[in-house]
Amino acid sequence: MAALLRFLMPSLRAEVSRRDLMRSTGLGRTVVEDAMRLARQLGLTRESRHPTGACGNIVEIIHPAWRGWIEQNKGGFIAPSPALPPLAEGMFTVSQARVLSALVQMMPGSLRAAVSRRELMHRTALGRTTVEDALRLARHRGVIRERRQSLPPGPNMIEIADPAWRSWIGEHRR
């Protein structure tokens, strides 16, 4: 829904395609369509076909309380949290960045924790392959170090290894 709001700001009405939402969130078509369907069922949004037959539909926030809250907060609640270091840009896809962001959220101040693939999949709503690819790429690029603690599918000890990442995350956690 936060990604949808980014498309709809500031007028709370815009042309939005499923493909754009999938691209901006890193989620699959089913997840995006389920979220859109739920928003319609709850009376939060209204969706209609674009009059010219373009690939996107016209989506509008219609729930008065939600409209008021969004306008009162000027959309400030949409900011991604937590952000990854600027040096992550271009290194990872949107989905991979979501996995790493969830990983950082799960870590205490030491930036080291026992983390299972299953928990990362649950927190990100991404599949096993995407989570594995993100961790493999992060290991390859020296961002994380991982040590197996138990037989799969148990948690592995993962820590942020790159000094620049450690420093940036430490500064932005305050």
mmCIF file of N, CA and C in Angstrom, residues 43-127:
data_model
loop_
_atom_site.group_PDB
_atom_site.id
_atom_site.type_symbol
_atom_site.label_atom_id
_atom_site.label_comp_id
_atom_site.label_asym_id
_atom_site.label_seq_id
_atom_site.Cartn_x
_atom_site.Cartn_y
_atom_site.Cartn_z
ATOM 1 N N GLY A 43 -12.957 -0.944 1.158
ATOM 2 C CA GLY A 43 -13.500 0.374 0.848
ATOM 3 C C GLY A 43 -12.471 1.491 0.910
ATOM 4 N N LEU A 44 -11.198 1.133 0.806
ATOM 5 C CA LEU A 44 -10.142 2.145 0.843
ATOM 6 C C LEU A 44 -9.918 2.784 -0.514
ATOM 7 N N THR A 45 -10.032 1.980 -1.569
ATOM 8 C CA THR A 45 -9.746 2.475 -2.917
ATOM 9 C C THR A 45 -10.883 2.139 -3.866
ATOM 10 N N ARG A 46 -10.882 2.859 -4.987
ATOM 11 C CA ARG A 46 -11.784 2.553 -6.110
ATOM 12 C C ARG A 46 -10.876 2.452 -7.319
ATOM 13 N N GLU A 47 -11.184 1.499 -8.173
ATOM 14 C CA GLU A 47 -10.347 1.266 -9.351
ATOM 15 C C GLU A 47 -11.242 1.196 -10.578
ATOM 16 N N SER A 48 -10.814 1.872 -11.629
ATOM 17 C CA SER A 48 -11.583 1.824 -12.876
ATOM 18 C C SER A 48 -10.619 1.743 -14.058
ATOM 19 N N ARG A 49 -11.114 1.196 -15.138
ATOM 20 C CA ARG A 49 -10.306 1.079 -16.361
ATOM 21 C C ARG A 49 -9.942 2.457 -16.879
ATOM 22 N N HIS A 50 -8.751 2.565 -17.414
ATOM 23 C CA HIS A 50 -8.329 3.824 -18.034
ATOM 24 C C HIS A 50 -9.165 4.024 -19.291
ATOM 25 N N PRO A 51 -9.695 5.233 -19.514
ATOM 26 C CA PRO A 51 -10.589 5.461 -20.660
ATOM 27 C C PRO A 51 -9.944 5.202 -22.020
ATOM 28 N N THR A 52 -8.638 5.369 -22.111
ATOM 29 C CA THR A 52 -7.980 5.154 -23.414
ATOM 30 C C THR A 52 -7.527 3.714 -23.601
ATOM 31 N N GLY A 53 -7.733 2.881 -22.592
ATOM 32 C CA GLY A 53 -7.308 1.493 -22.697
ATOM 33 C C GLY A 53 -5.833 1.302 -22.418
ATOM 34 N N ALA A 54 -5.199 2.272 -21.775
ATOM 35 C CA ALA A 54 -3.782 2.157 -21.425
ATOM 36 C C ALA A 54 -3.584 0.979 -20.480
ATOM 37 N N CYS A 55 -2.335 0.606 -20.260
ATOM 38 C CA CYS A 55 -2.061 -0.595 -19.470
ATOM 39 C C CYS A 55 -2.395 -0.431 -17.988
ATOM 40 N N GLY A 56 -2.442 0.795 -17.459
ATOM 41 C CA GLY A 56 -2.751 0.999 -16.055
ATOM 42 C C GLY A 56 -4.214 1.311 -15.825
ATOM 43 N N ASN A 57 -4.673 1.105 -14.607
ATOM 44 C CA ASN A 57 -6.026 1.467 -14.207
ATOM 45 C C ASN A 57 -5.972 2.767 -13.423
ATOM 46 N N ILE A 58 -7.106 3.461 -13.351
ATOM 47 C CA ILE A 58 -7.201 4.655 -12.524
ATOM 48 C C ILE A 58 -7.531 4.184 -11.112
ATOM 49 N N VAL A 59 -6.662 4.512 -10.148
ATOM 50 C CA VAL A 59 -6.862 4.121 -8.758
ATOM 51 C C VAL A 59 -7.025 5.395 -7.941
ATOM 52 N N GLU A 60 -7.994 5.374 -7.018
ATOM 53 C CA GLU A 60 -8.269 6.547 -6.196
ATOM 54 C C GLU A 60 -8.511 6.115 -4.755
ATOM 55 N N ILE A 61 -7.951 6.874 -3.811
ATOM 56 C CA ILE A 61 -8.235 6.651 -2.392
ATOM 57 C C ILE A 61 -9.610 7.246 -2.126
ATOM 58 N N ILE A 62 -10.561 6.435 -1.617
ATOM 59 C CA ILE A 62 -11.922 6.947 -1.417
ATOM 60 C C ILE A 62 -12.345 6.984 0.045
ATOM 61 N N HIS A 63 -11.684 6.261 0.920
ATOM 62 C CA HIS A 63 -12.095 6.220 2.321
ATOM 63 C C HIS A 63 -11.789 7.567 2.980
ATOM 64 N N PRO A 64 -12.817 8.258 3.496
ATOM 65 C CA PRO A 64 -12.624 9.618 4.027
ATOM 66 C C PRO A 64 -11.593 9.703 5.154
ATOM 67 N N ALA A 65 -11.624 8.746 6.066
ATOM 68 C CA ALA A 65 -10.674 8.795 7.189
ATOM 69 C C ALA A 65 -9.242 8.612 6.689
ATOM 70 N N TRP A 66 -9.057 7.699 5.736
ATOM 71 C CA TRP A 66 -7.718 7.467 5.207
ATOM 72 C C TRP A 66 -7.249 8.686 4.418
ATOM 73 N N ARG A 67 -8.121 9.268 3.615
ATOM 74 C CA ARG A 67 -7.758 10.479 2.862
ATOM 75 C C ARG A 67 -7.325 11.595 3.808
ATOM 76 N N GLY A 68 -8.110 11.793 4.871
ATOM 77 C CA GLY A 68 -7.796 12.839 5.833
ATOM 78 C C GLY A 68 -6.459 12.604 6.519
ATOM 79 N N TRP A 69 -6.213 11.356 6.915
ATOM 80 C CA TRP A 69 -4.975 11.033 7.602
ATOM 81 C C TRP A 69 -3.778 11.243 6.676
ATOM 82 N N ILE A 70 -3.903 10.821 5.418
ATOM 83 C CA ILE A 70 -2.816 10.990 4.452
ATOM 84 C C ILE A 70 -2.537 12.472 4.224
ATOM 85 N N GLU A 71 -3.587 13.255 4.028
ATOM 86 C CA GLU A 71 -3.410 14.690 3.786
ATOM 87 C C GLU A 71 -2.824 15.384 5.005
ATOM 88 N N GLN A 72 -3.238 14.977 6.199
ATOM 89 C CA GLN A 72 -2.729 15.572 7.431
ATOM 90 C C GLN A 72 -1.247 15.265 7.612
ATOM 91 N N ASN A 73 -0.834 14.061 7.244
ATOM 92 C CA ASN A 73 0.559 13.653 7.414
ATOM 93 C C ASN A 73 1.417 13.946 6.203
ATOM 94 N N LYS A 74 0.848 14.528 5.181
ATOM 95 C CA LYS A 74 1.568 14.912 3.963
ATOM 96 C C LYS A 74 2.362 13.751 3.360
ATOM 97 N N GLY A 75 1.903 12.538 3.591
ATOM 98 C CA GLY A 75 2.555 11.385 2.986
ATOM 99 C C GLY A 75 3.888 11.036 3.603
ATOM 100 N N GLY A 76 4.275 11.676 4.721
ATOM 101 C CA GLY A 76 5.573 11.443 5.328
ATOM 102 C C GLY A 76 5.777 10.035 5.844
ATOM 103 N N PHE A 77 4.703 9.315 6.075
ATOM 104 C CA PHE A 77 4.798 7.956 6.601
ATOM 105 C C PHE A 77 5.266 6.955 5.553
ATOM 106 N N ILE A 78 5.432 7.395 4.315
ATOM 107 C CA ILE A 78 5.755 6.471 3.230
ATOM 108 C C ILE A 78 7.245 6.148 3.148
ATOM 109 N N ALA A 79 8.084 6.913 3.804
ATOM 110 C CA ALA A 79 9.528 6.731 3.681
ATOM 111 C C ALA A 79 9.926 5.297 4.001
ATOM 112 N N PRO A 80 10.820 4.720 3.198
ATOM 113 C CA PRO A 80 11.250 3.351 3.457
ATOM 114 C C PRO A 80 12.002 3.268 4.781
ATOM 115 N N SER A 81 11.861 2.140 5.445
ATOM 116 C CA SER A 81 12.518 1.990 6.733
ATOM 117 C C SER A 81 12.949 0.553 6.909
ATOM 118 N N PRO A 82 14.154 0.307 7.338
ATOM 119 C CA PRO A 82 15.249 1.264 7.350
ATOM 120 C C PRO A 82 15.896 1.313 5.982
ATOM 121 N N ALA A 83 16.520 2.395 5.662
ATOM 122 C CA ALA A 83 17.199 2.513 4.371
ATOM 123 C C ALA A 83 18.537 1.791 4.446
ATOM 124 N N LEU A 84 18.994 1.327 3.316
ATOM 125 C CA LEU A 84 20.327 0.734 3.248
ATOM 126 C C LEU A 84 21.321 1.831 2.903
ATOM 127 N N PRO A 85 22.582 1.611 3.184
ATOM 128 C CA PRO A 85 23.585 2.625 2.867
ATOM 129 C C PRO A 85 23.526 3.036 1.399
ATOM 130 N N PRO A 86 23.839 4.295 1.098
ATOM 131 C CA PRO A 86 23.822 4.761 -0.287
ATOM 132 C C PRO A 86 24.707 3.918 -1.195
ATOM 133 N N LEU A 87 25.768 3.312 -0.630
ATOM 134 C CA LEU A 87 26.647 2.507 -1.470
ATOM 135 C C LEU A 87 25.974 1.219 -1.934
ATOM 136 N N ALA A 88 24.758 0.910 -1.424
ATOM 137 C CA ALA A 88 24.021 -0.274 -1.864
ATOM 138 C C ALA A 88 23.335 -0.041 -3.200
ATOM 139 N N GLU A 89 23.136 1.230 -3.575
ATOM 140 C CA GLU A 89 22.450 1.527 -4.834
ATOM 141 C C GLU A 89 23.227 0.939 -6.006
ATOM 142 N N GLY A 90 22.522 0.240 -6.847
ATOM 143 C CA GLY A 90 23.145 -0.368 -8.009
ATOM 144 C C GLY A 90 23.782 -1.716 -7.721
ATOM 145 N N MET A 91 23.943 -2.058 -6.446
ATOM 146 C CA MET A 91 24.542 -3.345 -6.083
ATOM 147 C C MET A 91 23.514 -4.459 -6.021
ATOM 148 N N PHE A 92 22.267 -4.085 -5.667
ATOM 149 C CA PHE A 92 21.237 -5.074 -5.415
ATOM 150 C C PHE A 92 19.941 -4.671 -6.101
ATOM 151 N N THR A 93 19.137 -5.673 -6.469
ATOM 152 C CA THR A 93 17.807 -5.394 -7.005
ATOM 153 C C THR A 93 16.916 -4.930 -5.851
ATOM 154 N N VAL A 94 15.710 -4.481 -6.160
ATOM 155 C CA VAL A 94 14.767 -4.040 -5.131
ATOM 156 C C VAL A 94 14.472 -5.182 -4.158
ATOM 157 N N SER A 95 14.243 -6.377 -4.681
ATOM 158 C CA SER A 95 13.931 -7.525 -3.825
ATOM 159 C C SER A 95 15.117 -7.875 -2.934
ATOM 160 N N GLN A 96 16.310 -7.859 -3.497
ATOM 161 C CA GLN A 96 17.499 -8.179 -2.712
ATOM 162 C C GLN A 96 17.718 -7.132 -1.622
ATOM 163 N N ALA A 97 17.472 -5.869 -1.950
ATOM 164 C CA ALA A 97 17.607 -4.802 -0.953
ATOM 165 C C ALA A 97 16.588 -4.993 0.168
ATOM 166 N N ARG A 98 15.380 -5.469 -0.160
ATOM 167 C CA ARG A 98 14.375 -5.738 0.878
ATOM 168 C C ARG A 98 14.845 -6.834 1.823
ATOM 169 N N VAL A 99 15.489 -7.855 1.272
ATOM 170 C CA VAL A 99 16.004 -8.940 2.108
ATOM 171 C C VAL A 99 17.076 -8.393 3.053
ATOM 172 N N LEU A 100 18.001 -7.594 2.527
ATOM 173 C CA LEU A 100 19.067 -7.056 3.363
ATOM 174 C C LEU A 100 18.525 -6.071 4.400
ATOM 175 N N SER A 101 17.536 -5.301 4.024
ATOM 176 C CA SER A 101 16.917 -4.370 4.961
ATOM 177 C C SER A 101 16.258 -5.138 6.111
ATOM 178 N N ALA A 102 15.546 -6.212 5.791
ATOM 179 C CA ALA A 102 14.922 -7.042 6.828
ATOM 180 C C ALA A 102 15.992 -7.677 7.706
ATOM 181 N N LEU A 103 17.081 -8.101 7.102
ATOM 182 C CA LEU A 103 18.187 -8.700 7.846
ATOM 183 C C LEU A 103 18.739 -7.707 8.867
ATOM 184 N N VAL A 104 18.959 -6.468 8.440
ATOM 185 C CA VAL A 104 19.486 -5.437 9.337
ATOM 186 C C VAL A 104 18.499 -5.174 10.472
ATOM 187 N N GLN A 105 17.203 -5.167 10.176
ATOM 188 C CA GLN A 105 16.193 -4.954 11.218
ATOM 189 C C GLN A 105 16.235 -6.047 12.279
ATOM 190 N N MET A 106 16.600 -7.251 11.887
ATOM 191 C CA MET A 106 16.609 -8.387 12.803
ATOM 192 C C MET A 106 17.859 -8.415 13.674
ATOM 193 N N MET A 107 18.836 -7.566 13.380
ATOM 194 C CA MET A 107 20.107 -7.605 14.083
ATOM 195 C C MET A 107 20.144 -6.601 15.229
ATOM 196 N N PRO A 108 20.728 -7.032 16.351
ATOM 197 C CA PRO A 108 20.908 -6.083 17.454
ATOM 198 C C PRO A 108 22.051 -5.113 17.131
ATOM 199 N N GLY A 109 22.437 -4.314 18.097
ATOM 200 C CA GLY A 109 23.491 -3.319 17.909
ATOM 201 C C GLY A 109 24.813 -3.900 17.435
ATOM 202 N N SER A 110 25.062 -5.177 17.711
ATOM 203 C CA SER A 110 26.321 -5.800 17.301
ATOM 204 C C SER A 110 26.363 -6.112 15.808
ATOM 205 N N LEU A 111 25.223 -5.949 15.121
ATOM 206 C CA LEU A 111 25.092 -6.267 13.693
ATOM 207 C C LEU A 111 25.481 -7.719 13.406
ATOM 208 N N ARG A 112 25.078 -8.579 14.333
ATOM 209 C CA ARG A 112 25.325 -10.008 14.211
ATOM 210 C C ARG A 112 24.161 -10.736 14.867
ATOM 211 N N ALA A 113 23.602 -11.727 14.173
ATOM 212 C CA ALA A 113 22.459 -12.454 14.734
ATOM 213 C C ALA A 113 22.293 -13.803 14.066
ATOM 214 N N ALA A 114 21.611 -14.705 14.759
ATOM 215 C CA ALA A 114 21.226 -15.987 14.186
ATOM 216 C C ALA A 114 19.939 -15.747 13.412
ATOM 217 N N VAL A 115 19.994 -15.945 12.103
ATOM 218 C CA VAL A 115 18.862 -15.618 11.234
ATOM 219 C C VAL A 115 18.543 -16.826 10.351
ATOM 220 N N SER A 116 17.267 -17.170 10.278
ATOM 221 C CA SER A 116 16.867 -18.280 9.418
ATOM 222 C C SER A 116 16.317 -17.752 8.100
ATOM 223 N N ARG A 117 16.462 -18.523 7.059
ATOM 224 C CA ARG A 117 15.898 -18.174 5.751
ATOM 225 C C ARG A 117 14.379 -18.030 5.864
ATOM 226 N N ARG A 118 13.779 -18.920 6.636
ATOM 227 C CA ARG A 118 12.322 -18.913 6.794
ATOM 228 C C ARG A 118 11.842 -17.581 7.363
ATOM 229 N N GLU A 119 12.557 -17.057 8.363
ATOM 230 C CA GLU A 119 12.168 -15.776 8.963
ATOM 231 C C GLU A 119 12.328 -14.642 7.950
ATOM 232 N N LEU A 120 13.401 -14.660 7.171
ATOM 233 C CA LEU A 120 13.582 -13.635 6.135
ATOM 234 C C LEU A 120 12.481 -13.721 5.081
ATOM 235 N N MET A 121 12.103 -14.934 4.695
ATOM 236 C CA MET A 121 11.022 -15.105 3.725
ATOM 237 C C MET A 121 9.720 -14.556 4.298
ATOM 238 N N HIS A 122 9.468 -14.818 5.568
ATOM 239 C CA HIS A 122 8.237 -14.349 6.218
ATOM 240 C C HIS A 122 8.212 -12.822 6.296
ATOM 241 N N ARG A 123 9.311 -12.217 6.707
ATOM 242 C CA ARG A 123 9.352 -10.753 6.879
ATOM 243 C C ARG A 123 9.283 -9.988 5.566
ATOM 244 N N THR A 124 9.784 -10.583 4.489
ATOM 245 C CA THR A 124 9.832 -9.865 3.215
ATOM 246 C C THR A 124 8.733 -10.272 2.245
ATOM 247 N N ALA A 125 8.033 -11.366 2.533
ATOM 248 C CA ALA A 125 7.023 -11.926 1.626
ATOM 249 C C ALA A 125 7.640 -12.276 0.278
ATOM 250 N N LEU A 126 8.890 -12.724 0.320
ATOM 251 C CA LEU A 126 9.593 -13.149 -0.887
ATOM 252 C C LEU A 126 9.871 -14.638 -0.802
ATOM 253 N N GLY A 127 10.132 -15.252 -1.942
ATOM 254 C CA GLY A 127 10.386 -16.673 -1.999
ATOM 255 C C GLY A 127 11.796 -17.050 -1.588
#
